[in-house]
Amino acid sequence: MTLVKTKIGRRAFIRNTGLAGGGLVLGFNWLASCKMTPEQVRSLPKEWFELNGFLKVGDNGLVTIMSPNPEIGQNVKTAMPMIIAEELDVAWKDVIVEQAPLNTAIFTRQLAGGSQSIRQGWESLRMAGATARHMLKEAAAEAWQVPSSEITTKEGQLIHEASGKSAGFGEMASAATGIEVPEEVELKENTNFSIIGTDIKNVDGEKIATGKPLFGLDVYREGMLTAMIVHPPAFGMKYKAMNADSVKSMPGIKDVFHFEVYPEDTEKQWSDGGGIPELVAIVGNSTWECMQAKKALEVEWEEDSKLESTAYHDEALTALLEKATEQPARKDGDVEAAFKKAAKIVESTYSAPYLAHNTMEPMNFFAHVTPEKAELLGPIQTPEFLELTLASRLGMPVEKIDVMMTRMGGGFGRRLYGTFAVEAAVISQKMNAPVKLVYTREDDMTQGTYRPAYKIKYKAGLDENGNLIAWHVRGAGTNDDLVFENRFPAGAVDNYLAEKHSLQTNVTTGAWRAPRSNFIAGAEQAFMDEVAEASGKDPIEFRLELFDRAINNPVGEPDKNDYDPERYAGVLKLVKEKSNWGAANGKSRGVSAYFCHNSYVAQVLDLEDGDGIPRVDKVWCAVDCGIVINPMSAKNQVEGGIVDGIGHATYSALSFKDGKPEQSNFDRYRLIRNTEAPREIETFFVDNGIDPTGLGEPSLPPIVGALANALYKATGRRHYSQPFINERPPLVG
Amino acid sequence: MATYTLNINGKKQEVDVDPSTPILWVLRDHLNLVGTKYGCGIAQCGACTIHLDGKATRSCVLTVSSIGEQKITTIEGLSEKGDHPVQKAWLEVDVPQCGYCQAGQIMTASALLETNPTPTDEEIETAMNGNICRCGTYLRIRKAVKMAAKS
Ligand code: FES
Ligand code: FES
């Protein structure tokens, strides 16, 4: 039996009797009418009883479960309520899911980022369900005058076998609200799970397939104006002047003005990232009218700092790779001495360009700011931090600010930085009207917050038996120092040196799906392949030997290494077996493994051989993310990460000329398309019962290495520089 | 500004807009049909796909003045109860991640099956190539189109 203290997030259990009476008071429920299936609507309860902040039980047994975290496509809106429903022991068909309002007193971490929603929510979600079940059992025990320990639950039913009594949750819900919140509650054994581990479809699936309003861009309100921004055309430029008069008189245009997003006294949060301090706003009646005005408006900009080009970033990063850092990030043994006595030395440098996030839904936000209150609604990964910035920027107490979350048309890290929501609020305040700010695709792609550009240099030494005796890594990124010094192969090699540099630039950067890992995994795993080849060993065997070393006799202080070598080796062994590694199948194969965001992934990628363009035929993917909540959607995440990784490494790049991004839309910024995605992806999960970890990111980083290694097999050439499409002679079309 | 009478999802709708306004924005801003999405505005991503007399068409570059009598179908009008075979297959396969591109994907897929009820794998991929899915759901999209073709 697992008992957990209910004290984590205990405020969640302070019942508000004012709420106990009804779902109707839930003002945030702006899409209530399309959140339920027709059967559920037909059978809506007369009364709801809130047992804690996460859930309400209706008098007819229907249960509403709040999904606390922002939904960006990682499917937490289905997975998090599944965990609550499991411990509550209700049938999934009786569950209605609602996006919770922002209330961190109840829901604690309401943030989408770092693949942490499930990992960090696991305990509190289970507790919320288990506590409610406990209270329902107690209520039944009182009603039936039997010991609560004799009462069991199943799919929304309370059962007392000895007396033959039973009741639905709905019948006991009212009485349960009077039961005291227990000090600790019993959790289910993993083996008794009946919802967790089953394939449950996306709770918003029907609305998505029928085009219902779900996204921030779909918000329309009575009297709402549309706003657009004009930002400096280049990094290193700022606003100087404009002549807005002719534009102001264009049809449908209400106002055109220059404004400061972040005046100096604004208390910024980390989530304000690389927000552009000054912008021009165009406000009008409709999107098209604003777009027309935007085209017509002439703004004068002036140089503020250096106008950087890609050539400059390249040179500056390359120069950093030649320089030792003053203080190494990690140093074990003596790499220089080891290189001197090494039988073989392998050395390579890898690079990757800036990338834009390019969520399919461009940045946007609805804001209605009046002197009394600020109401904001839209796609945001960090609603809590947004409120704090808004309080400072609008000069309002936090209590008067209400940030609500819509479903998001992608996040990938971009919506961690709510600068667009701040802009919307400032524009609404100025206009004294409800406003929806909309970025055009061009605004979205050229405003910054990019995945940094990276370069990394590796040097490895092998002894005469092909054993790895030294590893030196030196990495550099724009506004980012790239290297994770305690990740593999740290701990598996006696002489190890990790150094990291950051190049300060005025091109703004931010977290992009699997930050740093998205590049370093591919570089490291491609290099590992070169080193394995030089050692004369099979690339999987070579890695497994290193993991053996890290398991049996790790280098450095214990616990310093970030990873668990047994789980790491476990996924590699699993993918080896599943892909039938070592057997010739007429394909060019590459392997790769990586650990990030607390999860382990190993992949084998097959390229079709033959003339012309190598096509990814199949990817085998082994994942250890502990307990899998929803296998169907977990596989979707894994597949998406793989397609994303292959796509960006092969096709995508953002380059600069005199501070100006050279790509501003999908005509010149190439994203992977249907014909370029693998023919098949097969995913295998390690079944180990360990508490769940994240899955939104971990499948992306290693695939780049598997692809590079397979390309080497197909073409006889190593691939050092992303996007691979630009390698000369060209590889893929 | 000019007045246009449009045939959308089997209903006549009147709008008073600038003749250069793309149908995408007429649908979204003026008719409250927000299922058709904006992704790029330059006919590159397919998020805005509608049917024009049954043919998959990018509504972001289609001006209201060019429509005339042609019939427009949007995702909202693809089926009355959300039970078009393509929609059903989409749910069965659980295609979406963020979901934003999916209305466009479904409109492209349903137009494909209208003209080619039994497409090969290659034909499916090629037909769907104009629709970007940033979340990378391409494999499930193919699977769902195949399933819908069989039904
Ligand atoms: S919005 Fe029309 S094709 Fe992208
Ligand atoms: S599901 Fe997110 S863009 Fe396709």
PDB file of N, CA and C and ligand atoms in Angstrom, chain A residues 72-73 208 215 358-361 408-410 412, chain B residues 95-102 105 132-138 141, ligand 2:
ATOM      1  N   ILE A  72      -0.225  22.529 -25.279  1.00  0.00           N
ATOM      2  CA  ILE A  72       0.438  23.032 -26.484  1.00  0.00           C
ATOM      3  C   ILE A  72       0.557  21.961 -27.549  1.00  0.00           C
ATOM      4  N   GLY A  73      -0.157  20.851 -27.347  1.00  0.00           N
ATOM      5  CA  GLY A  73      -0.024  19.760 -28.303  1.00  0.00           C
ATOM      6  C   GLY A  73       0.685  18.567 -27.690  1.00  0.00           C
ATOM      7  N   ILE A 208     -11.405  19.601 -32.692  1.00  0.00           N
ATOM      8  CA  ILE A 208     -10.353  19.882 -33.674  1.00  0.00           C
ATOM      9  C   ILE A 208     -10.818  19.441 -35.062  1.00  0.00           C
ATOM     10  N   PHE A 215      -8.559  27.915 -30.235  1.00  0.00           N
ATOM     11  CA  PHE A 215      -7.241  28.535 -30.140  1.00  0.00           C
ATOM     12  C   PHE A 215      -7.360  30.028 -29.849  1.00  0.00           C
ATOM     13  N   ASN A 358       8.292  28.813 -35.182  1.00  0.00           N
ATOM     14  CA  ASN A 358       7.286  28.577 -36.220  1.00  0.00           C
ATOM     15  C   ASN A 358       6.118  27.713 -35.770  1.00  0.00           C
ATOM     16  N   THR A 359       5.560  28.005 -34.615  1.00  0.00           N
ATOM     17  CA  THR A 359       4.314  27.330 -34.264  1.00  0.00           C
ATOM     18  C   THR A 359       3.326  27.601 -35.395  1.00  0.00           C
ATOM     19  N   MET A 360       2.477  26.631 -35.719  1.00  0.00           N
ATOM     20  CA  MET A 360       1.558  26.864 -36.838  1.00  0.00           C
ATOM     21  C   MET A 360       0.608  28.025 -36.542  1.00  0.00           C
ATOM     22  N   GLU A 361       0.226  28.148 -35.297  1.00  0.00           N
ATOM     23  CA  GLU A 361      -0.594  29.305 -34.924  1.00  0.00           C
ATOM     24  C   GLU A 361       0.355  30.430 -34.531  1.00  0.00           C
ATOM     25  N   MET A 408      -3.253  25.726 -27.482  1.00  0.00           N
ATOM     26  CA  MET A 408      -2.245  26.428 -28.283  1.00  0.00           C
ATOM     27  C   MET A 408      -1.913  25.681 -29.557  1.00  0.00           C
ATOM     28  N   GLY A 409      -1.824  26.429 -30.638  1.00  0.00           N
ATOM     29  CA  GLY A 409      -1.414  25.834 -31.906  1.00  0.00           C
ATOM     30  C   GLY A 409       0.087  25.674 -31.952  1.00  0.00           C
ATOM     31  N   GLY A 410       0.601  24.890 -31.016  1.00  0.00           N
ATOM     32  CA  GLY A 410       2.038  24.648 -30.920  1.00  0.00           C
ATOM     33  C   GLY A 410       2.704  25.594 -29.937  1.00  0.00           C
ATOM     34  N   PHE A 412       6.570  24.668 -28.518  1.00  0.00           N
ATOM     35  CA  PHE A 412       7.990  24.397 -28.802  1.00  0.00           C
ATOM     36  C   PHE A 412       8.918  25.345 -28.040  1.00  0.00           C
TER      37      PHE A 412
ATOM     38  N   VAL B  95      -5.156  11.601 -34.637  1.00  0.00           N
ATOM     39  CA  VAL B  95      -4.094  12.280 -35.387  1.00  0.00           C
ATOM     40  C   VAL B  95      -3.506  13.502 -34.665  1.00  0.00           C
ATOM     41  N   PRO B  96      -4.337  14.412 -34.162  1.00  0.00           N
ATOM     42  CA  PRO B  96      -3.795  15.720 -33.782  1.00  0.00           C
ATOM     43  C   PRO B  96      -2.820  15.729 -32.613  1.00  0.00           C
ATOM     44  N   GLN B  97      -1.905  16.672 -32.684  1.00  0.00           N
ATOM     45  CA  GLN B  97      -1.155  17.057 -31.490  1.00  0.00           C
ATOM     46  C   GLN B  97      -1.701  18.415 -31.068  1.00  0.00           C
ATOM     47  N   CYS B  98      -1.097  19.512 -31.553  1.00  0.00           N
ATOM     48  CA  CYS B  98      -1.695  20.796 -31.175  1.00  0.00           C
ATOM     49  C   CYS B  98      -3.041  20.968 -31.863  1.00  0.00           C
ATOM     50  N   GLY B  99      -3.203  20.408 -33.043  1.00  0.00           N
ATOM     51  CA  GLY B  99      -4.487  20.439 -33.731  1.00  0.00           C
ATOM     52  C   GLY B  99      -4.675  21.579 -34.708  1.00  0.00           C
ATOM     53  N   TYR B 100      -3.766  22.531 -34.691  1.00  0.00           N
ATOM     54  CA  TYR B 100      -3.999  23.761 -35.458  1.00  0.00           C
ATOM     55  C   TYR B 100      -4.053  23.539 -36.965  1.00  0.00           C
ATOM     56  N   CYS B 101      -3.214  22.644 -37.476  1.00  0.00           N
ATOM     57  CA  CYS B 101      -3.168  22.438 -38.926  1.00  0.00           C
ATOM     58  C   CYS B 101      -4.261  21.492 -39.416  1.00  0.00           C
ATOM     59  N   GLN B 102      -4.953  20.839 -38.468  1.00  0.00           N
ATOM     60  CA  GLN B 102      -5.726  19.659 -38.844  1.00  0.00           C
ATOM     61  C   GLN B 102      -6.964  19.950 -39.686  1.00  0.00           C
ATOM     62  N   GLN B 105      -5.698  19.969 -43.079  1.00  0.00           N
ATOM     63  CA  GLN B 105      -5.330  18.607 -43.505  1.00  0.00           C
ATOM     64  C   GLN B 105      -6.591  17.841 -43.903  1.00  0.00           C
ATOM     65  N   ILE B 132       1.505  21.791 -44.182  1.00  0.00           N
ATOM     66  CA  ILE B 132       2.546  21.635 -43.165  1.00  0.00           C
ATOM     67  C   ILE B 132       1.902  21.267 -41.836  1.00  0.00           C
ATOM     68  N   CYS B 133       2.496  20.304 -41.145  1.00  0.00           N
ATOM     69  CA  CYS B 133       2.147  20.060 -39.748  1.00  0.00           C
ATOM     70  C   CYS B 133       3.412  20.259 -38.943  1.00  0.00           C
ATOM     71  N   ARG B 134       3.458  21.337 -38.207  1.00  0.00           N
ATOM     72  CA  ARG B 134       4.663  21.657 -37.442  1.00  0.00           C
ATOM     73  C   ARG B 134       4.892  20.640 -36.321  1.00  0.00           C
ATOM     74  N   CYS B 135       3.814  19.998 -35.868  1.00  0.00           N
ATOM     75  CA  CYS B 135       3.952  19.002 -34.806  1.00  0.00           C
ATOM     76  C   CYS B 135       4.425  17.659 -35.345  1.00  0.00           C
ATOM     77  N   GLY B 136       4.418  17.499 -36.665  1.00  0.00           N
ATOM     78  CA  GLY B 136       4.942  16.266 -37.248  1.00  0.00           C
ATOM     79  C   GLY B 136       4.002  15.077 -37.191  1.00  0.00           C
ATOM     80  N   THR B 137       2.711  15.304 -37.413  1.00  0.00           N
ATOM     81  CA  THR B 137       1.769  14.179 -37.368  1.00  0.00           C
ATOM     82  C   THR B 137       1.594  13.496 -38.730  1.00  0.00           C
ATOM     83  N   TYR B 138       2.545  13.672 -39.616  1.00  0.00           N
ATOM     84  CA  TYR B 138       2.396  13.198 -40.998  1.00  0.00           C
ATOM     85  C   TYR B 138       2.069  11.705 -41.103  1.00  0.00           C
ATOM     86  N   ILE B 141      -1.490  11.185 -40.296  1.00  0.00           N
ATOM     87  CA  ILE B 141      -2.323  11.767 -41.359  1.00  0.00           C
ATOM     88  C   ILE B 141      -2.468  10.746 -42.487  1.00  0.00           C
TER      89      ILE B 141
HETATM   90  S1  FES C   2      -1.023  19.153 -35.142  1.00  0.00           S
HETATM   91 FE1  FES C   2       0.137  20.902 -34.624  1.00  0.00          FE
HETATM   92  S2  FES C   2       0.601  21.738 -36.559  1.00  0.00           S
HETATM   93 FE2  FES C   2      -0.313  19.875 -37.046  1.00  0.00          FE
END
